[in-house]
Short mmCIF file of C-alpha atoms and ligand atoms in Angstrom, two decimals:
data_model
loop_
_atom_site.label_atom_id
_atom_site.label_comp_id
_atom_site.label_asym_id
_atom_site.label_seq_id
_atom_site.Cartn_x
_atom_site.Cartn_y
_atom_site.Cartn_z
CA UNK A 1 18.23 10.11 7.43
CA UNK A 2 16.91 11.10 4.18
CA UNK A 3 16.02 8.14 1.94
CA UNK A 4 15.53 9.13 -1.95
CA UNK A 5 12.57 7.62 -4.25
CA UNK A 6 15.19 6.56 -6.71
CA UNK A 7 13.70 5.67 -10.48
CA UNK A 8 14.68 2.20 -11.06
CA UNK A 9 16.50 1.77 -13.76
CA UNK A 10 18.86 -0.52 -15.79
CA UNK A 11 21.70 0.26 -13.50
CA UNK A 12 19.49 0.04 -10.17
CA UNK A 13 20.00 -3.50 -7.84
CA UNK A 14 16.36 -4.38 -7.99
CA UNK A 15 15.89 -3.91 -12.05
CA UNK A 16 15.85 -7.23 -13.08
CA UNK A 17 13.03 -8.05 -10.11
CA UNK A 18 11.41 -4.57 -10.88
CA UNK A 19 11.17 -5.65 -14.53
CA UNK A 20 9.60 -8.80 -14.20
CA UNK A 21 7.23 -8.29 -12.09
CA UNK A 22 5.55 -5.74 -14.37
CA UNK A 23 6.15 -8.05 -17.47
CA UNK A 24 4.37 -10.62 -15.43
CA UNK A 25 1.73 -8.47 -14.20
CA UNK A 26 0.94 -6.95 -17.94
CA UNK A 27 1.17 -10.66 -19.24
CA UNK A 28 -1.64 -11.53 -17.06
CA UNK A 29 -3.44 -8.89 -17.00
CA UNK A 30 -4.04 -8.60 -20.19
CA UNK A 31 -4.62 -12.06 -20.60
CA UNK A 32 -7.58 -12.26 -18.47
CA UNK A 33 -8.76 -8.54 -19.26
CA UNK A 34 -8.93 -10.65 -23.18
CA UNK A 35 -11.94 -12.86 -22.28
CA UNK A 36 -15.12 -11.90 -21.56
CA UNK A 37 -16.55 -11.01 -18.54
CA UNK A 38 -18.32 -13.75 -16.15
CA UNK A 39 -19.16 -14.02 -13.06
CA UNK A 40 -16.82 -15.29 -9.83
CA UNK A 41 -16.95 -18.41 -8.46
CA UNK A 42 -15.35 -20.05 -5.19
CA UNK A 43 -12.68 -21.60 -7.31
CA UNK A 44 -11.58 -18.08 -8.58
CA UNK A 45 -10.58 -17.32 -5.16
CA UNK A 46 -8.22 -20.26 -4.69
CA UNK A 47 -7.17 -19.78 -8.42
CA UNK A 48 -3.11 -19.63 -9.28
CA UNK A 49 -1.63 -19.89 -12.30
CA UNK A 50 2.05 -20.12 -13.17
CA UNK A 51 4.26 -18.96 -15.99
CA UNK A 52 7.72 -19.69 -16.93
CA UNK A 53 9.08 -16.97 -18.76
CA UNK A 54 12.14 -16.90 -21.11
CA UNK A 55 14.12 -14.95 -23.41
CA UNK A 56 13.57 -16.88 -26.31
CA UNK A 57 9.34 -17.15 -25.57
CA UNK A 58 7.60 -20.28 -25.78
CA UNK A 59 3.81 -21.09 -27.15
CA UNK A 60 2.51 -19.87 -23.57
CA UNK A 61 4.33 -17.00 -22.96
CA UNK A 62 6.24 -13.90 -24.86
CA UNK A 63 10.02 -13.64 -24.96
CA UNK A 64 11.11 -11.63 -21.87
CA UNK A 65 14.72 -9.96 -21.18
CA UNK A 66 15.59 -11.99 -18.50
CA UNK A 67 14.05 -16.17 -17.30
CA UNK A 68 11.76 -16.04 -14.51
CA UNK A 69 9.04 -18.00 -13.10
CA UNK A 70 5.60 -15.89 -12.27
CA UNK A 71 2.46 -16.57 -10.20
CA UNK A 72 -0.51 -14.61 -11.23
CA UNK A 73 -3.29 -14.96 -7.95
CA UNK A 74 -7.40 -14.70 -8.08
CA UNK A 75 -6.85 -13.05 -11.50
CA UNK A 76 -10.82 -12.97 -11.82
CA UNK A 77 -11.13 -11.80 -8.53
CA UNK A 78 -8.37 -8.97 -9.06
CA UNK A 79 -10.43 -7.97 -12.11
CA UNK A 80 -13.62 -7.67 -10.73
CA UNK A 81 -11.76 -5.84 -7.67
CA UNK A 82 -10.36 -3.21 -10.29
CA UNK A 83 -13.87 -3.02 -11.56
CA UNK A 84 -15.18 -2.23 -8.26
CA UNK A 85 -12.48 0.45 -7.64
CA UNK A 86 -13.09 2.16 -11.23
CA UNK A 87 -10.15 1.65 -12.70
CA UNK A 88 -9.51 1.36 -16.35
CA UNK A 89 -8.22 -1.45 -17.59
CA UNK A 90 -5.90 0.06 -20.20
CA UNK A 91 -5.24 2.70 -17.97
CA UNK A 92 -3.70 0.32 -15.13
CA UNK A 93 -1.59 -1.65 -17.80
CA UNK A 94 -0.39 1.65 -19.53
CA UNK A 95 0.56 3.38 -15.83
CA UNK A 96 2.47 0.06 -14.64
CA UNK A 97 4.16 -0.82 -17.93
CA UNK A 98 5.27 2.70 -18.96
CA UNK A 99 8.96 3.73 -19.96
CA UNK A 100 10.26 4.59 -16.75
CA UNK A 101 8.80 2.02 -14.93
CA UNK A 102 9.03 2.58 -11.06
CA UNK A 103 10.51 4.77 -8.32
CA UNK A 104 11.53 2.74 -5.52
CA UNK A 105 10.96 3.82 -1.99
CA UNK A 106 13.11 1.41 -0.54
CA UNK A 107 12.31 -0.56 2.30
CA UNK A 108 10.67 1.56 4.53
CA UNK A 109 9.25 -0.49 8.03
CA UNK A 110 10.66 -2.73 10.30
CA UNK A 111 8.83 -5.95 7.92
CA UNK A 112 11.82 -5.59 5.23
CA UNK A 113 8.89 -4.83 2.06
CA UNK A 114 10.11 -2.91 -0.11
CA UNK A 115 7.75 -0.07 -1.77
CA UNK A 116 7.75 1.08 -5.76
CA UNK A 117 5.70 3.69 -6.94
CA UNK A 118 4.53 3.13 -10.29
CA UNK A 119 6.19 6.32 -12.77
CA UNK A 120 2.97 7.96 -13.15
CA UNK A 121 2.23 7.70 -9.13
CA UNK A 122 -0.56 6.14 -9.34
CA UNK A 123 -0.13 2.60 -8.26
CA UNK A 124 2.11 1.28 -5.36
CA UNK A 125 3.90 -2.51 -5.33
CA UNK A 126 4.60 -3.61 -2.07
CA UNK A 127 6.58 -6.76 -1.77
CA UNK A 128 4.80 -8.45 1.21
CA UNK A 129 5.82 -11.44 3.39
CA UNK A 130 4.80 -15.27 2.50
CA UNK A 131 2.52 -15.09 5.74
CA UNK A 132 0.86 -11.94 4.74
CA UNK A 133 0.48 -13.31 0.90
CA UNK A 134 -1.36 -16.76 2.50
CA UNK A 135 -3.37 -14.40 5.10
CA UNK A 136 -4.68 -12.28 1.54
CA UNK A 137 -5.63 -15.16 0.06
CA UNK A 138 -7.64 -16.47 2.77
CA UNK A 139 -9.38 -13.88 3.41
CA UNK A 140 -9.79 -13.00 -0.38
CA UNK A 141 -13.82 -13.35 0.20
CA UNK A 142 -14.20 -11.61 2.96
CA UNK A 143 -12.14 -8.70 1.59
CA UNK A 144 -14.14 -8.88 -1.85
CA UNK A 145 -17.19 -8.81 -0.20
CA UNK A 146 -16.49 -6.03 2.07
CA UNK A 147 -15.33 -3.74 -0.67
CA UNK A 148 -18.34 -4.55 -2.72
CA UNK A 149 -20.95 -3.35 -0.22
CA UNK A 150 -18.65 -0.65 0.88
CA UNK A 151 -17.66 1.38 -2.31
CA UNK A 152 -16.18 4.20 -0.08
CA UNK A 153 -14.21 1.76 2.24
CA UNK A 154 -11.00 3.39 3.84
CA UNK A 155 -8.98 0.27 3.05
CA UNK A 156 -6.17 0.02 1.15
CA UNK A 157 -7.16 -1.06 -2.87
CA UNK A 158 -5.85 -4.51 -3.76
CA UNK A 159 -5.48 -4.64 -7.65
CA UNK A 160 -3.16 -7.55 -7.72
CA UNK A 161 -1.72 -10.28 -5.96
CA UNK A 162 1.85 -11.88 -7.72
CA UNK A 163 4.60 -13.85 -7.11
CA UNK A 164 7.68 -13.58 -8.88
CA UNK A 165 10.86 -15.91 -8.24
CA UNK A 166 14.08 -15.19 -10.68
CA UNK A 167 16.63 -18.58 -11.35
CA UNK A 168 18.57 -19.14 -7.78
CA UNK A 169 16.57 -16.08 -6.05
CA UNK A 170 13.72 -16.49 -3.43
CA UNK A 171 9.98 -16.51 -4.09
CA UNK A 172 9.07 -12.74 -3.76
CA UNK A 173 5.46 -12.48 -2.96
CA UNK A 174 4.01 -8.57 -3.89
CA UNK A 175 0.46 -6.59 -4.00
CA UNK A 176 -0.53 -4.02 -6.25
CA UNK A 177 -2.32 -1.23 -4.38
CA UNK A 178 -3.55 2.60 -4.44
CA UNK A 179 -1.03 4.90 -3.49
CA UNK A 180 -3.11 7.25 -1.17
CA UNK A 181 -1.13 10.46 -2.07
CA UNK A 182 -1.33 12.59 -5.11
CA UNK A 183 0.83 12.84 -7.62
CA UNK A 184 0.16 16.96 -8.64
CA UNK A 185 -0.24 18.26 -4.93
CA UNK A 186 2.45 18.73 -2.15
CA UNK A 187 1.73 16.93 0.83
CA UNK A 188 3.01 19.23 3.72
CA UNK A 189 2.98 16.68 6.40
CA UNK A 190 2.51 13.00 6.99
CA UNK A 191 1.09 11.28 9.90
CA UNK A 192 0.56 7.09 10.42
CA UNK A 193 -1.67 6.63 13.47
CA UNK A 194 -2.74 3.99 15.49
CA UNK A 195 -3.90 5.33 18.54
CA UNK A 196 -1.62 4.34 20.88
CA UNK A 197 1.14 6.23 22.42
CA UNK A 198 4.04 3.47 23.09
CA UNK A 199 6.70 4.12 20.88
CA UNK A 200 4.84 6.40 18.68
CA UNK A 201 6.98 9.10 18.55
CA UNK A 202 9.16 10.10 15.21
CA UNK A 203 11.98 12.38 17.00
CA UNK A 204 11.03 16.30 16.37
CA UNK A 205 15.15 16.89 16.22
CA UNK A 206 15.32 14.78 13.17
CA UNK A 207 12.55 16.74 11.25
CA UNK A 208 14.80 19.37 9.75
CA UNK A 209 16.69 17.05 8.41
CA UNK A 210 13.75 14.85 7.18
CA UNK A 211 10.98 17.23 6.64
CA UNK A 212 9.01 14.41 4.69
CA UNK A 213 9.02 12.30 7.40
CA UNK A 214 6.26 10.31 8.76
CA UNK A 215 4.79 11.36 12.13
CA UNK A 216 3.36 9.46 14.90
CA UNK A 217 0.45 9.72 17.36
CA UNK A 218 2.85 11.48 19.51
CA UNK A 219 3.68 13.61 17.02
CA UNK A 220 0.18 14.35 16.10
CA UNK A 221 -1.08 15.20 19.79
CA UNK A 222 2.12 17.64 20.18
CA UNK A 223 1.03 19.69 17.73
CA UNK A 224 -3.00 19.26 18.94
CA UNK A 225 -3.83 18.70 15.71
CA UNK A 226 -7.12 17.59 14.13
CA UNK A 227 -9.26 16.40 11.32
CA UNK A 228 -10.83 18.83 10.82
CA UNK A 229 -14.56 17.73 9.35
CA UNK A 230 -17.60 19.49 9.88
CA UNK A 231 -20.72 17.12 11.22
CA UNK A 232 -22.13 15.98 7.60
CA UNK A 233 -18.16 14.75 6.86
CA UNK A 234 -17.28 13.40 10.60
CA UNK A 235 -20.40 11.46 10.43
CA UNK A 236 -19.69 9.85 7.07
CA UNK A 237 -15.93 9.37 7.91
CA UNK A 238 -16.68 7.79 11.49
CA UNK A 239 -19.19 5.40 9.81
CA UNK A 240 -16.84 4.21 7.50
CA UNK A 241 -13.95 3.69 9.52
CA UNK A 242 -16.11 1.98 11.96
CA UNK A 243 -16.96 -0.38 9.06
CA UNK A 244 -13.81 -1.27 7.98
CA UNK A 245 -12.64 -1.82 11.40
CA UNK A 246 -15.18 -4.29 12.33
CA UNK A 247 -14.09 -6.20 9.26
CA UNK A 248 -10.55 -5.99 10.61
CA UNK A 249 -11.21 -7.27 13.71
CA UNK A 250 -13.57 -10.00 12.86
CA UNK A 251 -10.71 -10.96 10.71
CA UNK A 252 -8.12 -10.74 13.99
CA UNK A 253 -6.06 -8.11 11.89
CA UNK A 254 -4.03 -6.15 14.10
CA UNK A 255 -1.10 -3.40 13.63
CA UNK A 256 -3.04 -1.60 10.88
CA UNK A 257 -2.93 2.06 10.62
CA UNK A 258 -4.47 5.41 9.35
CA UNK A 259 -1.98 7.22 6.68
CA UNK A 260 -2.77 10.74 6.76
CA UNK A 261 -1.11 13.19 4.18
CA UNK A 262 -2.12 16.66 4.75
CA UNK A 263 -2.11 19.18 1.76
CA UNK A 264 -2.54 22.51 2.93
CA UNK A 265 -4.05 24.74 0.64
CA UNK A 266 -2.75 28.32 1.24
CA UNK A 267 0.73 26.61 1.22
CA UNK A 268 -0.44 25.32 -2.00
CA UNK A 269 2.59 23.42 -4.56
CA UNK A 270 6.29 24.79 -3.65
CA UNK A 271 7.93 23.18 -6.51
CA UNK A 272 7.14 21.40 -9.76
CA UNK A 273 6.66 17.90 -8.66
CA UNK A 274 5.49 16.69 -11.98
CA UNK A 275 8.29 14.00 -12.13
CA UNK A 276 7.65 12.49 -8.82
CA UNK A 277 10.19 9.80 -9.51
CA UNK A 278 12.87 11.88 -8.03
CA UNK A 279 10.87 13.50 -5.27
CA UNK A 280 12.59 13.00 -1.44
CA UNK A 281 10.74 10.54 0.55
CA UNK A 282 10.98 9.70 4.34
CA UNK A 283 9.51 6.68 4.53
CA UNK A 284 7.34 5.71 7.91
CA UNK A 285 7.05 2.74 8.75
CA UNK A 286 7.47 1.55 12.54
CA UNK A 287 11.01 1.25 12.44
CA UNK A 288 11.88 3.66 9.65
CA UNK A 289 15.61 4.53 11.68
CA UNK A 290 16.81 0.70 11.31
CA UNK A 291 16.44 -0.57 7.77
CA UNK A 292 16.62 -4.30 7.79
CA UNK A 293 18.26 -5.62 4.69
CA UNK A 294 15.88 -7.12 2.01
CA UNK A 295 16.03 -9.96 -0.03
CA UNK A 296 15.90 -7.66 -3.12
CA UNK A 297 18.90 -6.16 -1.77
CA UNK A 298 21.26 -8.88 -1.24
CA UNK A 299 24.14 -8.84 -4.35
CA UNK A 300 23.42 -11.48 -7.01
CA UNK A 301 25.76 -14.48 -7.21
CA UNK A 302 28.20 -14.88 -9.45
CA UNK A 303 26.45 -17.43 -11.16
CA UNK A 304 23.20 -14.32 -11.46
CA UNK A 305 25.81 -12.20 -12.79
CA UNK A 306 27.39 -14.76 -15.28
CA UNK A 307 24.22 -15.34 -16.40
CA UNK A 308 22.87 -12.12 -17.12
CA UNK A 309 26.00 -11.11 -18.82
CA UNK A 310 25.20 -13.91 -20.79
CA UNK A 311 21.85 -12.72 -21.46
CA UNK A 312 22.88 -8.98 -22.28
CA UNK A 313 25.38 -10.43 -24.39
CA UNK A 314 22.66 -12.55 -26.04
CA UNK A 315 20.27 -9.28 -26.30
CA UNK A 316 23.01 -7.44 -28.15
CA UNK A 317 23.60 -10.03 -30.46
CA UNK A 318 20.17 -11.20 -31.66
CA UNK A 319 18.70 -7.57 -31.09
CA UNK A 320 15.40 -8.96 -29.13
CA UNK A 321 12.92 -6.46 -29.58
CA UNK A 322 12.39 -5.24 -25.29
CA UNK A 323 8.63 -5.61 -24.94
CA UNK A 324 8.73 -3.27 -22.04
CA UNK A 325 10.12 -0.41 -23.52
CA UNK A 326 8.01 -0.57 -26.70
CA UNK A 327 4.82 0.40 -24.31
CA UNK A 328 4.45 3.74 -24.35
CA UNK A 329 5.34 6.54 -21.86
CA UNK A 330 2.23 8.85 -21.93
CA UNK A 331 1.23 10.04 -18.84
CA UNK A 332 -2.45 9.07 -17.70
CA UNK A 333 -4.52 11.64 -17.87
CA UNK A 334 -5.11 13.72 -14.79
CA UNK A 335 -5.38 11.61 -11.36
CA UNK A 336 -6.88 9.97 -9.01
CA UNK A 337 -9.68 10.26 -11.64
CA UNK A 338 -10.51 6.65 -11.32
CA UNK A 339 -11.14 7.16 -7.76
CA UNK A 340 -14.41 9.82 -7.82
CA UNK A 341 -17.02 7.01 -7.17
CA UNK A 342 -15.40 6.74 -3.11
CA UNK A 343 -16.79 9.69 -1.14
CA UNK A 344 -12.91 10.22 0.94
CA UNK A 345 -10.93 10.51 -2.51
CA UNK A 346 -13.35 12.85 -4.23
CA UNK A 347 -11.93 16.66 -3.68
CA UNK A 348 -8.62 16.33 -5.59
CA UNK A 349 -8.05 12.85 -4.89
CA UNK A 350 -8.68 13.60 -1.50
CA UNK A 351 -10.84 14.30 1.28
CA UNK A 352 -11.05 18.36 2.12
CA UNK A 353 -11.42 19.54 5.60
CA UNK A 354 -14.61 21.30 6.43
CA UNK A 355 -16.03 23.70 8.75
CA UNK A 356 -18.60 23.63 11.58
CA UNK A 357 -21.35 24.62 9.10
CA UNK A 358 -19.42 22.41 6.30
CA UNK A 359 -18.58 25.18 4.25
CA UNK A 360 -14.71 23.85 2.73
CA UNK A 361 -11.92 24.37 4.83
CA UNK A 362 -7.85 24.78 4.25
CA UNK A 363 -6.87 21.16 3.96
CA UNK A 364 -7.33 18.61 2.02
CA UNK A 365 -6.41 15.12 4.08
CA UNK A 366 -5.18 12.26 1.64
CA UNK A 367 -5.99 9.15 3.70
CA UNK A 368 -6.77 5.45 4.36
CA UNK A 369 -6.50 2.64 6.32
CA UNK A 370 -2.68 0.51 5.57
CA UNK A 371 -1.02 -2.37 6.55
CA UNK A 372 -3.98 -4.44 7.31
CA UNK A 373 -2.47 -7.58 6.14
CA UNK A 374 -1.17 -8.35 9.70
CA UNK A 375 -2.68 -11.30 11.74
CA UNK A 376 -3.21 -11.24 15.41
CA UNK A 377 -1.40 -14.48 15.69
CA UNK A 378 1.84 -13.57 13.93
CA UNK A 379 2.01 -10.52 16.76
CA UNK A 380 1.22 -12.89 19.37
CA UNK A 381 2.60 -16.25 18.48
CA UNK A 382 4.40 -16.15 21.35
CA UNK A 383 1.86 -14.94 23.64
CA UNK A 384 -0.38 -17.84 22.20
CA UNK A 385 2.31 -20.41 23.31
CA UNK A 386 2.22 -19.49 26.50
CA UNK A 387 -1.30 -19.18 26.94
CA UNK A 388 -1.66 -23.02 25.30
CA UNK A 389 0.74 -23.79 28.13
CA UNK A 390 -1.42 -22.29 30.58
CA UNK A 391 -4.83 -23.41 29.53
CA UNK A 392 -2.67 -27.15 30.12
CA UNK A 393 -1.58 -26.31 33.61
CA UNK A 394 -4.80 -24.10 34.72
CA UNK A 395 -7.88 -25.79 32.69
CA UNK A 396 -9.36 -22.73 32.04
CA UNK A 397 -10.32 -20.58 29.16
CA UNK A 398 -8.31 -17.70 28.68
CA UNK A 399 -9.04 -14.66 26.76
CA UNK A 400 -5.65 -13.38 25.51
CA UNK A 401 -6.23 -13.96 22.12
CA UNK A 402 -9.67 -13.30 21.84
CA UNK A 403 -8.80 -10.09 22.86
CA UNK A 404 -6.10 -8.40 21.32
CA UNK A 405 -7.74 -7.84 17.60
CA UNK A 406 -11.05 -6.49 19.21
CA UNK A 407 -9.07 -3.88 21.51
CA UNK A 408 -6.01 -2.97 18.78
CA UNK A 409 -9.55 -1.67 16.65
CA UNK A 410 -11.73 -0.17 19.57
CA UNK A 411 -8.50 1.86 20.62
CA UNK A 412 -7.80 2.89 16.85
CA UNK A 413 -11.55 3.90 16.01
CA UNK A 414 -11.56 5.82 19.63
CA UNK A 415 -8.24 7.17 19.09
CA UNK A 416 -9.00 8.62 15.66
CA UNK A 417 -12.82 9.52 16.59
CA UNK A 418 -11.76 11.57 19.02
CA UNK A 419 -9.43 13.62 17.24
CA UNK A 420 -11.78 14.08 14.28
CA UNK A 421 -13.83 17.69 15.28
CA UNK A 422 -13.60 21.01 13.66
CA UNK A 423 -11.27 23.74 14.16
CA UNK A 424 -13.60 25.74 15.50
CA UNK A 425 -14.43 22.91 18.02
CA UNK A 426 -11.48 22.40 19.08
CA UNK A 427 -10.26 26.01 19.62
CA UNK A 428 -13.32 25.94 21.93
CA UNK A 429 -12.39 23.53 24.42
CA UNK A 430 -9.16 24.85 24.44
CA UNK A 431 -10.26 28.35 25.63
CA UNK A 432 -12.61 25.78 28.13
CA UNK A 433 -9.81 23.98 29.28
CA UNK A 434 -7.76 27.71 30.49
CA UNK A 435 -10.56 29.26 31.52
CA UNK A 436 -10.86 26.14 34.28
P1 ATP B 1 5.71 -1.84 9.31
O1 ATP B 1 5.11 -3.20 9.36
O2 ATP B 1 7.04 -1.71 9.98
O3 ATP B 1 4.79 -0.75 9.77
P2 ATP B 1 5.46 -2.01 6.41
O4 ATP B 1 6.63 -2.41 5.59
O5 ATP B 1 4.35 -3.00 6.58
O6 ATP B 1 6.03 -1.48 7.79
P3 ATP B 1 3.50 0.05 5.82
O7 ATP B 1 3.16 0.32 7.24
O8 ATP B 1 2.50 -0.62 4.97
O9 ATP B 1 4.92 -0.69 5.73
O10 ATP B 1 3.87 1.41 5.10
C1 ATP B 1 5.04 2.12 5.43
C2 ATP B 1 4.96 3.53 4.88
O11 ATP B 1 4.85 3.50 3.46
C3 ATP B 1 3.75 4.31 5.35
O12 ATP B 1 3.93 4.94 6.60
C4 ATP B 1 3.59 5.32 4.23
O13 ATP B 1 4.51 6.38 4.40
C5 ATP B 1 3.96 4.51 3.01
N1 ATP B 1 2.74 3.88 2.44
C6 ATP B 1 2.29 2.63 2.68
N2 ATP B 1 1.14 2.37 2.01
C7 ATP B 1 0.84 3.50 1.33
C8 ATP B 1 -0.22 3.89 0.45
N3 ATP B 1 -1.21 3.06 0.13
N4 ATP B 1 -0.19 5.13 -0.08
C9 ATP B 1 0.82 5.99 0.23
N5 ATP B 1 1.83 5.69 1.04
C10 ATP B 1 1.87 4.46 1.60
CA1 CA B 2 2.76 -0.11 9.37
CA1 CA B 3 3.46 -4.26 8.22
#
């Protein structure tokens, strides 16, 4: 099944919810990016502010094509967060705002969120579950704090945190992020580990047919692959991850895993993917065979349509100038540029392989840790029942959900530890292994 990053556009399903959300984001973005820089306080991390937008504009807001309602999160907190990250300020507004707005990936994983890639490539939305938008926000701090002592952390960038809700839709909760791949280099293969084995096998058949798709741990140990980084960048990488892990698990975040996208450079570009919009993705998330349907993909009502009939009727008439479209389309200057000051995005945007004596080596590895937005106890609400049950009828402490957190991240940091050695390393053992 091949699924196609289609550009959204006026005649795509998800336009309308596509276009506000970046008219709400550049509203308030550029709203707090207007006032002068301070210093965070506690309340900035519980901060929320609403917005009712409309097509005719009121004092607070600017006229918009269509009426929604919009929830801006932490803005201070985002802004020192894009800070931290190096982005420009001007830079994020122009790449999210631009002409042709988004390619959509679609929904890729079992959760239902749906993916857009901003048009330059740059940024991803992903439209995240009312759990995992209450889990962000309580563990804003921690998060914040984290990334601010760790400026090469392997953890997905959050830039944003929105809500957008459209007259008789739902509340759609989303998170601006980095996208970890680049937007001028092929990535050959892609792998989403998690170091463990049960069900974590993409079916080798179906890779003709999908060679974009997203492999698996099993995938990955078929094929006795490695990352392949010499002792100065295993060291540095191991540290990290280690790091970030420990944050994950003191935060009981489970179901996380590494995205690797693996440039190889004698391969080098096959085609011109300059436009990315219309490149083929096969998206990998855990489920990537059964798409659930979406909330952003249910048909609007006939009272939606009436209305924005209405509205385009309204636009024709009175000519409303289309904010959105007046921003212009440039494309950012080359990429990934705001991302030199981390140590894993600094060859190309990415992280290139080395050798025993860490002289460069053929690949360059695009990666990070995703989907860490996942708490232990919406895996194991069940689990956690039972053992509440238990603890009644047995009086005793049980572990069960002390555990799972702390051993989901020892198994992931052992899993990808172990396959992090050199290719001359591992070529090594592998005559070893025969020879015995
Ligand atoms: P599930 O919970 O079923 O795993 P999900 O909807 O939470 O799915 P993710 O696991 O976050 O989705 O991501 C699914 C896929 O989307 C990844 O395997 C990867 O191909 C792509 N993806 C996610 N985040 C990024 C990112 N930051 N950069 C590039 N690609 C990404
Ligand atoms: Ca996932
Ligand atoms: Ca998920």
């Amino acid at each position: 099944r091949v699924v196609v990053g289609t550009k959204v556009d006026q005649n795509h399903v998800n336009w309308v919810t596509a276009y506000n959300m970046l008219t709400g984001i550049r509203f308030t973005v550029s709203r707090t990016n207007a006032k002068m820089d301070r210093e965070l306080t506690d309340a900035d991390f519980e901060a929320k502010h609403k917005f009712s937008f409309d097509i005719t504009g009121n004092e607070l807001t600017p006229s918009a094509k269509y009426d929604f309602k919009f929830k801006d999160y932490a803005p201070w907190v985002f802004r020192h967060l894009r800070t931290i990250f190096k982005l420009d300020p001007a830079d994020y507004l122009v790449s999210l705002t631009s002409k042709y707005i988004l390619s959509e990936l679609g929904s890729p994983g079992k959760s239902g969120s749906f993916f857009y890639f901003s048009r330059d490539y740059k940024y991803i939305i992903k439209t995240i579950h009312h759990a995992e938008h209450k889990f962000l926000r309580k563990i804003l701090k921690d998060y914040y704090n984290h990334v601010q002592a760790n400026p090469n952390t392997l953890l997905s960038q959050f830039y944003g945190l929105h809500r957008v809700k459209i007259p008789y839709g739902r509340k759609i909760h989303f998170v601006v992020m980095n996208n970890l791949f680049p937007p001028h280099r092929d990535i050959h293969r892609t792998f989403d580990l998690k170091g463990s084995t049960i069900g974590r096998d993409f079916r080798e058949e179906e890779l003709e047919a999908n060679p974009r798709a997203t492999l698996k741990d099993l995938n990955w140990l078929r094929r006795n692959l490695h990352l392949e980084f010499g002792p100065t960048k295993k060291k540095a990488f191991i540290e990290q991850m280690q790091k970030d892990v420990k944050l994950l698990q003191r935060l009981h975040i489970m179901d996380y895993s590494l995205l690797i996208g693996i440039h190889d450079l004698e391969k080098g570009n096959e085609e011109n993917l300059r436009d990315k919009t219309l490149q083929v993705f096969q998206p990998g998330g855990d489920n990537a065979e059964e798409p659930q349907p979406n909330m952003l993909m249910r048909t609007p009502s006939k009272l939606e349509s009436a209305r924005k009939a209405k509205e385009l009727r309204h636009m024709i008439k009175t000519q409303k100038p289309v904010p959105m479209e007046q921003t212009s389309s440039k494309m950012p200057n080359e990429l990934h540029d705001h991302q030199r000051n981390n140590y894993f995005y600094t060859d190309d945007g990415g992280f290139q392989a080395t050798h025993e004596d860490d002289t460069p080596g053929e690949e360059i590895y695009y990666l990070g840790i995703i989907d860490c937005l996942t708490h232990a106890s919406t895996l194991y609400s069940f689990i956690k029942r039972m053992e509440h049950f238990i603890k009644g009828l047995m009086n005793e402490e049980s572990q069960i959900s002390a555990i799972p957190p702390e051993r989901y991240g020892d198994r992931f940091v052992k899993f990808i530890s172990a396959v992090t050695k050199t290719r001359e390393a591992a070529e090594r053992e592998k005559a070893e292994e025969a020879a015995n």
